[in-house]
Amino acid sequence: MDKPDKPFDSLPNELLLQIFHVLGDTTRVNGNSQALAGKIVVTHVCGLWRELALSTPSLWNVFQHDGLRGCERLRVYIERSRNLPLTVELFFRFTPTGEDRSIAALEDAFDILQLISDNLHRCRQLHIFTENEDILEDFHDHFQGVSAPMLEAFTVCSGRGGIEYVEGWGQFQTWFCLPGFSLSGSTALKYVRLDRIGMHFIHLDLKSVVELRLETNPKWPKDHPTLDINYTVLNDLLALPKIETLSIWGFVFKVDLEFDAEPRFVQANSLKHFRLSTRGWIGHYFLSNVSAPLLETITLEPDLFSGRGLARSDYFPSLHTLALINPCWQPTADSLLLEIMEVTRKVKRLVVSDGPRANSKPLFLTMMAKLGEAPGNIWPELEEATLSSTIEDLDNNCPQILQSHPNLKKLLVTPGCLDETMTTRWSVPETVSVEGIDKADPLIPVYWRPGPTSLDSAQDPFLAFCEQNTNANSTSDAS
């Protein structure tokens, strides 16, 4: 950065500080561990800028670590931020660049954790990403019972793209019985995200939590051991007094059909958004056994159902959005789809995200078109449908789907499916607007906290999976 000339000298301090904040945010979002943070750079330009930056605590209360010498930098940030609440993001990665470097990085990581433990009373957000079991063991030792009265957002997950694995994983069968730790006085905790590693090491009091994300890494091999959690634990999560968003991805929960022995409704009185992609029949269990009067959105893989009917006749009164990921159905599943339509009959927005299949054709749109021909078998209030599927599937089924949903106003499809003859082929009414899916907009409902950009949609497995489907369909259409 060049030294400031007269135009920069004449800028008011308030404007300079806005520029400094943007520089800091941009460096952090880019996640470039080799680049100096913008706030550090400006302190070496001139005396005026240095004095201004060092006297502004709000420039220093967000710390991201992604390399060596993190403890030294963190100590400086803590001092310069004075008494402001801290946001700390730690990415511990150990690349095979030499044993000495790895040992130094590990020792630095231990020092960072000790320093955070000493200042946890000031932390508002703490996010830790690592696959290193030694670091997590050290975290367990340093943070057991430490007071965190201001902590609102907490993450423990494996690193970006890493595979979580803990030796002896198959020994553990129930999440709440695993050896973990708890933070003391964390009554402000609202947002929690754990993957398989986080669930192994971390246990928290969730009574104050508003958003809970239990999302394993999508790259976790299917033949690796499963962390089994009894469906009664799911009941406890759904019934948390303040839970509004519950997201479960991957092979985290495995619920058998034991719920037959105890048919009852689980009262999820605060739940507003539910997302599910995992093993077992949890989707079936949720639609059969959960009463959620405030539930607005459901996102799930609909093949997570048994062959039996749903044990209810009512519906979710506040539900307006249903998102289905890879809805591969058997040809004989008409009755089950009818029941799902009935339970979710209040939806105004439907999202279907399906990718091309090598060995089987997606049948959901075909069944939706077929069942929609019978009066009363449709989503009567449906106003918007997003169908991320192949052009063949859309050509075969869109005319019937459009005809059987008279209140439909907007249809979004894979961009490659749009052409000049589409309106005629699909018999699109004048009242329906057909548009291409905008990849810049989330395909499925996202109601996450307004947090650091580096922790948002880029690491959301649901969004990543839907984006893969849309890209695959676009490629298929283009070819």
Coordinates of C-alpha atoms in Angstrom, one line a residue:
M1 CA 0.0 0.0 0.0
D2 CA 1.4 3.4 -1.0
K3 CA 1.8 6.2 1.5
P4 CA -1.2 8.5 1.6
D5 CA -1.1 11.7 -0.4
K6 CA -3.1 14.9 0.1
P7 CA -6.5 13.4 -0.8
F8 CA -6.1 10.7 1.8
D9 CA -4.8 13.3 4.4
S10 CA -8.0 15.3 3.9
L11 CA -10.4 12.4 4.6
P12 CA -12.2 12.6 8.0
N13 CA -11.3 10.0 10.6
E14 CA -14.8 8.5 10.5
L15 CA -14.4 7.7 6.8
L16 CA -10.9 6.3 7.2
L17 CA -12.2 4.0 9.9
Q18 CA -15.0 2.7 7.7
I19 CA -12.3 1.9 5.1
F20 CA -10.2 0.2 7.7
H21 CA -13.1 -2.0 8.8
V22 CA -13.9 -3.0 5.2
L23 CA -10.2 -3.9 4.6
G24 CA -10.3 -6.1 7.7
D25 CA -13.5 -7.8 6.7
T26 CA -12.3 -8.4 3.1
T27 CA -9.1 -10.1 4.3
R28 CA -10.9 -12.3 6.7
V29 CA -13.6 -13.4 4.3
N30 CA -11.0 -14.3 1.6
G31 CA -9.4 -16.6 4.2
N32 CA -5.9 -16.1 2.7
S33 CA -3.6 -17.3 5.5
Q34 CA -0.6 -15.9 3.6
A35 CA -1.9 -12.4 3.6
L36 CA -1.6 -9.9 6.3
A37 CA -4.9 -8.7 7.8
G38 CA -5.9 -5.3 6.4
K39 CA -6.0 -3.8 9.9
I40 CA -2.4 -4.8 10.4
V41 CA -1.3 -3.3 7.0
V42 CA -2.8 0.1 7.8
T43 CA -0.9 0.4 11.0
H44 CA 2.4 0.4 9.0
V45 CA 1.4 3.1 6.4
C46 CA 1.9 6.3 8.4
G47 CA 1.8 7.6 11.9
L48 CA -1.8 9.1 11.6
W49 CA -3.3 5.8 10.4
R50 CA -1.4 3.8 13.0
E51 CA -2.6 6.0 15.8
L52 CA -6.2 5.9 14.5
A53 CA -6.2 2.1 14.0
L54 CA -4.7 1.3 17.4
S55 CA -7.1 3.6 19.2
T56 CA -10.2 1.9 17.7
P57 CA -11.0 -1.3 19.6
S58 CA -13.7 -2.4 17.2
L59 CA -11.0 -3.1 14.6
W60 CA -9.5 -5.7 16.8
N61 CA -12.3 -7.7 18.4
V62 CA -12.6 -10.2 15.5
F63 CA -9.7 -12.7 15.2
Q64 CA -9.2 -15.4 12.6
H65 CA -6.3 -17.8 12.9
D66 CA -5.2 -19.9 9.9
G67 CA -1.5 -20.3 10.3
L68 CA 1.5 -20.0 12.6
R69 CA 2.3 -17.4 15.3
G70 CA -1.4 -17.2 16.2
C71 CA -1.0 -16.9 19.9
E72 CA 1.2 -13.8 19.6
R73 CA -1.3 -12.1 17.3
L74 CA -4.3 -13.1 19.4
R75 CA -2.7 -11.6 22.5
V76 CA -2.3 -8.3 20.6
Y77 CA -5.9 -8.4 19.4
I78 CA -7.2 -9.0 22.9
E79 CA -5.2 -6.1 24.3
R80 CA -6.2 -3.7 21.5
S81 CA -9.9 -4.6 21.6
R82 CA -10.0 -3.6 25.2
N83 CA -13.3 -4.7 26.8
L84 CA -15.3 -5.4 23.6
P85 CA -16.8 -8.8 23.1
L86 CA -14.6 -11.1 21.1
T87 CA -15.3 -13.2 18.0
V88 CA -12.7 -15.9 17.5
E89 CA -12.4 -18.2 14.5
L90 CA -9.7 -20.9 14.6
F91 CA -8.7 -23.1 11.6
F92 CA -6.1 -25.5 12.8
R93 CA -4.5 -27.3 9.8
F94 CA -1.3 -29.3 9.8
T95 CA 0.2 -29.9 6.4
P96 CA 3.1 -32.4 5.9
T97 CA 5.7 -29.6 5.5
G98 CA 8.2 -31.0 8.0
E99 CA 8.0 -32.4 11.6
D100 CA 9.5 -29.3 13.2
R101 CA 6.8 -27.1 11.6
S102 CA 4.0 -29.4 12.7
I103 CA 5.3 -29.5 16.3
A104 CA 5.6 -25.7 16.3
A105 CA 2.0 -25.4 15.0
L106 CA 0.6 -27.8 17.5
E107 CA 2.4 -26.0 20.4
D108 CA 1.1 -22.7 19.1
A109 CA -2.4 -24.2 19.0
F110 CA -2.2 -25.2 22.6
D111 CA -1.0 -21.7 23.6
I112 CA -4.0 -20.2 21.7
L113 CA -6.5 -22.4 23.5
Q114 CA -5.0 -21.5 26.9
L115 CA -5.2 -17.8 26.0
I116 CA -8.8 -18.1 24.9
S117 CA -9.7 -20.1 28.0
D118 CA -8.3 -17.2 30.1
N119 CA -10.4 -14.7 28.2
L120 CA -13.5 -16.9 27.5
H121 CA -15.6 -14.5 29.7
R122 CA -15.2 -12.0 26.8
C123 CA -16.0 -14.3 23.9
R124 CA -19.3 -13.8 22.1
Q125 CA -18.5 -16.2 19.3
L126 CA -16.0 -19.1 19.3
H127 CA -15.6 -21.3 16.2
I128 CA -13.0 -24.1 16.1
F129 CA -12.2 -26.2 13.0
T130 CA -9.7 -29.0 13.2
E131 CA -9.2 -32.8 12.6
N132 CA -6.5 -33.0 15.2
E133 CA -7.5 -35.1 18.2
D134 CA -4.7 -33.8 20.4
I135 CA -6.1 -30.2 20.0
L136 CA -9.6 -31.4 20.9
E137 CA -8.3 -33.2 24.0
D138 CA -6.5 -30.1 25.0
F139 CA -9.6 -28.0 24.4
H140 CA -11.5 -30.5 26.7
D141 CA -8.9 -30.1 29.5
H142 CA -8.7 -26.3 29.3
F143 CA -12.3 -25.4 28.9
Q144 CA -14.0 -27.8 31.4
G145 CA -16.2 -25.7 33.7
V146 CA -14.8 -22.4 32.4
S147 CA -17.3 -19.5 32.6
A148 CA -18.6 -18.2 29.3
P149 CA -21.4 -15.8 30.3
M150 CA -21.3 -13.8 27.0
L151 CA -20.9 -16.8 24.5
E152 CA -23.7 -16.8 21.9
A153 CA -22.3 -18.8 19.0
F154 CA -20.2 -21.9 19.3
T155 CA -18.8 -24.3 16.6
V156 CA -16.6 -27.4 16.9
C157 CA -16.1 -29.1 13.5
S158 CA -13.5 -30.7 11.4
G159 CA -11.5 -28.4 9.1
R160 CA -12.5 -27.3 5.6
G161 CA -12.9 -30.4 3.5
G162 CA -11.4 -32.7 6.2
I163 CA -12.7 -36.1 7.1
E164 CA -13.7 -36.5 10.8
Y165 CA -12.5 -39.7 12.4
V166 CA -11.9 -40.6 16.0
E167 CA -10.1 -43.9 16.9
G168 CA -12.4 -46.4 18.5
W169 CA -15.5 -44.6 17.2
G170 CA -17.6 -47.8 17.2
Q171 CA -17.4 -48.0 21.0
F172 CA -19.9 -45.3 21.4
Q173 CA -23.6 -45.8 20.8
T174 CA -25.4 -42.8 22.5
W175 CA -24.4 -39.2 22.1
F176 CA -25.4 -38.1 25.6
C177 CA -23.3 -40.9 27.2
L178 CA -20.1 -39.9 25.5
P179 CA -17.3 -38.4 27.6
G180 CA -17.6 -34.7 27.0
F181 CA -17.3 -31.4 28.9
S182 CA -19.6 -28.5 29.6
L183 CA -19.0 -24.8 29.7
S184 CA -20.0 -23.0 32.9
G185 CA -22.5 -20.2 32.9
S186 CA -23.1 -20.2 29.1
T187 CA -26.7 -19.0 29.5
A188 CA -26.5 -16.7 26.5
L189 CA -25.7 -19.6 24.1
K190 CA -28.0 -19.4 21.1
Y191 CA -26.2 -20.8 18.1
V192 CA -24.4 -24.2 18.1
R193 CA -22.9 -26.2 15.3
L194 CA -21.2 -29.6 15.8
D195 CA -20.2 -32.3 13.4
R196 CA -19.2 -35.9 14.2
I197 CA -16.0 -34.8 15.9
G198 CA -17.7 -32.0 17.8
M199 CA -20.4 -34.3 19.1
H200 CA -17.8 -36.7 20.3
F201 CA -16.0 -34.2 22.4
I202 CA -18.6 -31.6 23.3
H203 CA -21.7 -31.6 25.5
L204 CA -23.5 -28.4 26.2
D205 CA -26.5 -27.3 28.1
L206 CA -28.9 -26.5 25.2
K207 CA -31.8 -25.0 27.1
S208 CA -31.0 -21.5 25.7
V209 CA -30.1 -22.6 22.2
V210 CA -32.2 -21.2 19.3
E211 CA -30.3 -22.8 16.4
L212 CA -28.7 -26.2 16.5
R213 CA -26.8 -27.6 13.6
L214 CA -25.6 -31.2 13.8
E215 CA -24.0 -31.6 10.4
T216 CA -21.4 -34.2 9.6
N217 CA -18.9 -33.6 6.7
P218 CA -20.6 -34.6 3.4
K219 CA -17.3 -36.4 2.4
W220 CA -17.6 -38.8 5.4
P221 CA -17.3 -42.4 3.9
K222 CA -20.5 -44.4 4.2
D223 CA -18.7 -47.5 5.4
H224 CA -17.2 -45.7 8.4
P225 CA -18.9 -46.3 11.8
T226 CA -22.1 -44.5 12.6
L227 CA -22.8 -42.5 15.8
D228 CA -26.2 -43.9 16.8
I229 CA -28.6 -41.8 18.8
N230 CA -31.8 -43.1 20.2
Y231 CA -35.0 -41.4 19.0
T232 CA -35.8 -40.3 22.5
V233 CA -32.7 -38.0 22.3
L234 CA -34.3 -36.5 19.2
N235 CA -37.4 -36.0 21.2
D236 CA -35.4 -34.0 23.8
L237 CA -33.8 -31.9 21.1
L238 CA -37.2 -31.1 19.4
A239 CA -38.7 -30.2 22.7
L240 CA -35.9 -27.7 23.8
P241 CA -37.7 -24.7 25.1
K242 CA -36.2 -22.1 22.7
I243 CA -35.1 -24.2 19.7
E244 CA -36.3 -22.6 16.5
T245 CA -34.0 -24.2 13.9
L246 CA -32.8 -27.8 14.0
S247 CA -30.6 -29.0 11.1
I248 CA -29.3 -32.6 10.9
W249 CA -27.0 -33.7 8.0
G250 CA -25.2 -36.9 7.3
F251 CA -24.8 -40.2 9.3
V252 CA -25.2 -38.7 12.7
F253 CA -28.6 -40.0 13.9
K254 CA -29.8 -43.5 13.3
V255 CA -33.4 -44.0 14.6
D256 CA -35.1 -47.4 14.3
L257 CA -38.8 -47.9 14.1
E258 CA -39.0 -48.5 17.9
F259 CA -41.4 -45.5 18.1
D260 CA -44.3 -47.9 17.3
A261 CA -44.2 -49.1 20.9
E262 CA -44.9 -45.6 22.2
P263 CA -47.1 -43.7 19.7
R264 CA -47.4 -40.1 21.0
F265 CA -46.9 -36.6 19.8
V266 CA -43.6 -34.9 20.6
Q267 CA -44.3 -31.2 21.5
A268 CA -41.9 -29.0 19.5
N269 CA -43.6 -25.8 20.5
S270 CA -40.8 -23.4 19.5
L271 CA -39.5 -25.2 16.3
K272 CA -39.8 -23.1 13.1
H273 CA -37.3 -24.7 10.7
F274 CA -36.3 -28.3 10.4
R275 CA -33.7 -29.8 8.0
L276 CA -32.9 -33.5 7.8
S277 CA -30.6 -35.7 5.8
T278 CA -29.4 -38.9 7.6
R279 CA -29.9 -42.6 8.0
G280 CA -32.9 -44.3 9.4
W281 CA -36.6 -43.4 9.3
I282 CA -36.3 -40.0 11.1
G283 CA -38.3 -38.2 8.3
H284 CA -41.1 -40.7 8.8
Y285 CA -40.9 -40.3 12.6
F286 CA -40.9 -36.5 12.4
L287 CA -44.0 -36.3 10.2
S288 CA -45.8 -39.0 12.2
N289 CA -45.0 -38.0 15.8
V290 CA -44.1 -34.3 16.0
S291 CA -46.5 -31.5 16.8
A292 CA -45.0 -28.2 15.8
P293 CA -47.6 -25.4 15.7
L294 CA -45.0 -22.8 14.7
L295 CA -43.1 -24.9 12.1
E296 CA -42.7 -22.8 8.9
T297 CA -40.2 -24.8 6.7
I298 CA -39.2 -28.5 6.3
T299 CA -36.2 -29.6 4.3
L300 CA -35.5 -33.3 4.0
E301 CA -34.7 -36.4 2.0
P302 CA -38.0 -38.0 1.5
D303 CA -36.6 -41.5 1.1
L304 CA -36.1 -41.6 4.8
F305 CA -39.5 -43.2 5.3
S306 CA -40.7 -46.7 6.1
G307 CA -43.3 -48.4 3.9
R308 CA -46.0 -47.8 6.4
G309 CA -48.5 -44.9 6.6
L310 CA -48.0 -41.8 8.6
A311 CA -49.7 -42.0 12.0
R312 CA -51.6 -38.7 11.9
S313 CA -54.4 -37.0 10.1
D314 CA -53.7 -33.3 11.0
Y315 CA -51.1 -31.0 9.5
F316 CA -48.6 -28.3 10.5
P317 CA -50.7 -25.2 10.6
S318 CA -47.9 -22.7 10.0
L319 CA -46.0 -24.6 7.4
H320 CA -45.4 -22.6 4.2
T321 CA -42.2 -24.2 2.6
L322 CA -41.4 -27.8 1.8
A323 CA -37.9 -28.7 0.3
L324 CA -37.2 -32.2 -0.9
I325 CA -33.6 -33.3 -1.7
N326 CA -33.1 -36.2 -4.1
P327 CA -36.7 -37.5 -3.8
C328 CA -36.2 -41.0 -5.2
W329 CA -39.5 -42.9 -4.8
Q330 CA -40.6 -46.4 -5.5
P331 CA -43.4 -46.8 -8.1
T332 CA -45.6 -48.3 -5.4
A333 CA -45.2 -45.3 -3.0
D334 CA -48.3 -43.4 -4.2
S335 CA -50.2 -43.8 -0.9
L336 CA -47.2 -42.5 1.1
L337 CA -46.8 -39.4 -1.1
L338 CA -50.5 -38.7 -0.7
E339 CA -50.1 -38.8 3.1
I340 CA -47.1 -36.4 2.9
M341 CA -49.1 -34.1 0.7
E342 CA -51.9 -34.2 3.3
V343 CA -49.6 -33.6 6.3
T344 CA -47.9 -30.7 4.5
R345 CA -51.0 -29.4 2.6
K346 CA -50.6 -25.8 3.8
V347 CA -47.3 -25.2 1.8
K348 CA -47.1 -22.3 -0.5
R349 CA -43.6 -23.0 -1.7
L350 CA -42.2 -26.3 -2.9
V351 CA -38.6 -27.0 -3.7
V352 CA -37.4 -30.2 -5.4
S353 CA -33.7 -30.6 -5.9
D354 CA -32.8 -33.8 -7.8
G355 CA -29.6 -34.7 -9.6
P356 CA -29.2 -37.0 -12.6
R357 CA -29.0 -40.6 -11.6
A358 CA -26.9 -43.3 -13.2
N359 CA -28.9 -46.3 -12.4
S360 CA -32.4 -45.1 -11.7
K361 CA -34.8 -42.4 -12.8
P362 CA -36.2 -39.9 -10.3
L363 CA -39.9 -40.7 -9.9
F364 CA -41.1 -37.8 -7.7
L365 CA -42.2 -35.4 -10.4
T366 CA -43.9 -38.3 -12.3
M367 CA -45.9 -39.2 -9.1
M368 CA -46.6 -35.6 -8.4
A369 CA -48.1 -35.2 -11.8
K370 CA -50.1 -38.4 -11.6
L371 CA -51.5 -37.8 -8.2
G372 CA -52.3 -34.2 -8.9
E373 CA -54.9 -35.2 -11.4
A374 CA -57.2 -36.4 -8.7
P375 CA -59.2 -33.6 -6.9
G376 CA -58.0 -33.0 -3.3
N377 CA -54.7 -34.8 -3.8
I378 CA -52.6 -31.6 -4.4
W379 CA -51.1 -28.9 -2.4
P380 CA -54.0 -26.5 -2.9
E381 CA -52.3 -23.3 -1.8
L382 CA -49.0 -23.8 -3.7
E383 CA -47.9 -20.5 -5.2
E384 CA -44.2 -21.1 -6.1
A385 CA -42.4 -24.3 -7.2
T386 CA -38.7 -24.7 -7.8
L387 CA -37.9 -27.9 -9.8
S388 CA -34.2 -28.6 -10.1
S389 CA -34.4 -31.6 -12.4
T390 CA -33.5 -32.8 -15.9
I391 CA -35.2 -31.4 -19.0
E392 CA -36.6 -34.8 -19.8
D393 CA -38.2 -35.1 -16.4
L394 CA -39.7 -31.5 -16.7
D395 CA -41.0 -32.1 -20.2
N396 CA -42.7 -35.3 -19.2
N397 CA -44.4 -33.9 -16.1
C398 CA -44.7 -30.0 -16.1
P399 CA -47.9 -29.9 -18.1
Q400 CA -49.8 -32.0 -15.6
I401 CA -48.2 -30.3 -12.6
L402 CA -49.1 -26.8 -13.9
Q403 CA -52.7 -27.9 -14.6
S404 CA -53.2 -29.5 -11.2
H405 CA -51.9 -26.5 -9.2
P406 CA -54.2 -23.6 -10.3
N407 CA -52.8 -21.1 -7.7
L408 CA -49.3 -21.5 -8.9
K409 CA -47.8 -18.1 -9.8
K410 CA -44.0 -18.8 -10.2
L411 CA -42.1 -21.8 -11.6
L412 CA -38.3 -21.9 -11.3
V413 CA -36.4 -24.6 -13.3
T414 CA -32.8 -25.5 -14.2
P415 CA -31.5 -22.6 -16.4
G416 CA -30.6 -25.0 -19.2
C417 CA -34.3 -26.1 -19.5
L418 CA -35.4 -22.7 -20.7
D419 CA -35.9 -22.1 -24.4
E420 CA -38.4 -20.5 -26.8
T421 CA -40.6 -23.6 -27.1
M422 CA -40.8 -24.3 -23.4
T423 CA -44.0 -22.3 -22.8
T424 CA -45.9 -24.3 -25.5
R425 CA -44.5 -27.7 -24.6
W426 CA -45.4 -27.3 -21.0
S427 CA -48.8 -25.5 -21.6
V428 CA -47.8 -22.7 -19.3
P429 CA -50.8 -20.5 -18.3
E430 CA -50.4 -16.8 -18.6
T431 CA -50.7 -16.4 -14.9
V432 CA -47.5 -18.4 -14.3
S433 CA -44.0 -16.9 -14.5
V434 CA -41.3 -19.3 -15.5
E435 CA -37.7 -18.4 -14.6
G436 CA -34.3 -20.0 -14.4
I437 CA -32.9 -20.9 -11.0
D438 CA -30.5 -18.1 -9.9
K439 CA -27.4 -19.7 -8.5
A440 CA -26.8 -16.6 -6.4
D441 CA -29.9 -17.2 -4.3
P442 CA -30.1 -20.1 -1.9
L443 CA -32.2 -22.9 -3.4
I444 CA -33.6 -24.1 -0.1
P445 CA -34.6 -22.1 3.0
V446 CA -31.7 -20.7 5.0
Y447 CA -32.5 -19.1 8.3
W448 CA -29.0 -18.9 9.9
R449 CA -27.6 -16.3 12.2
P450 CA -26.0 -13.2 10.7
G451 CA -22.5 -14.3 11.5
P452 CA -19.1 -14.3 9.8
T453 CA -19.4 -14.8 6.1
S454 CA -16.6 -17.4 6.2
L455 CA -18.9 -19.6 8.3
D456 CA -22.1 -19.3 6.3
S457 CA -23.4 -20.9 3.1
A458 CA -20.0 -22.1 1.8
Q459 CA -20.0 -24.7 4.6
D460 CA -23.7 -25.5 4.5
P461 CA -24.0 -29.1 3.2
F462 CA -27.6 -28.8 2.2
L463 CA -26.8 -25.8 -0.1
A464 CA -23.7 -27.5 -1.4
F465 CA -25.7 -30.6 -2.3
C466 CA -28.4 -28.6 -4.1
E467 CA -25.8 -26.6 -6.0
Q468 CA -24.2 -29.8 -7.2
N469 CA -27.6 -31.0 -8.4
T470 CA -28.3 -27.8 -10.3
N471 CA -24.9 -27.8 -11.9
A472 CA -25.2 -31.5 -12.9
N473 CA -28.6 -30.9 -14.5
S474 CA -27.3 -27.8 -16.3
T475 CA -24.4 -29.8 -17.7
S476 CA -26.6 -32.6 -18.7
D477 CA -29.0 -30.3 -20.4
A478 CA -26.2 -28.5 -22.3
S479 CA -24.9 -31.8 -23.6

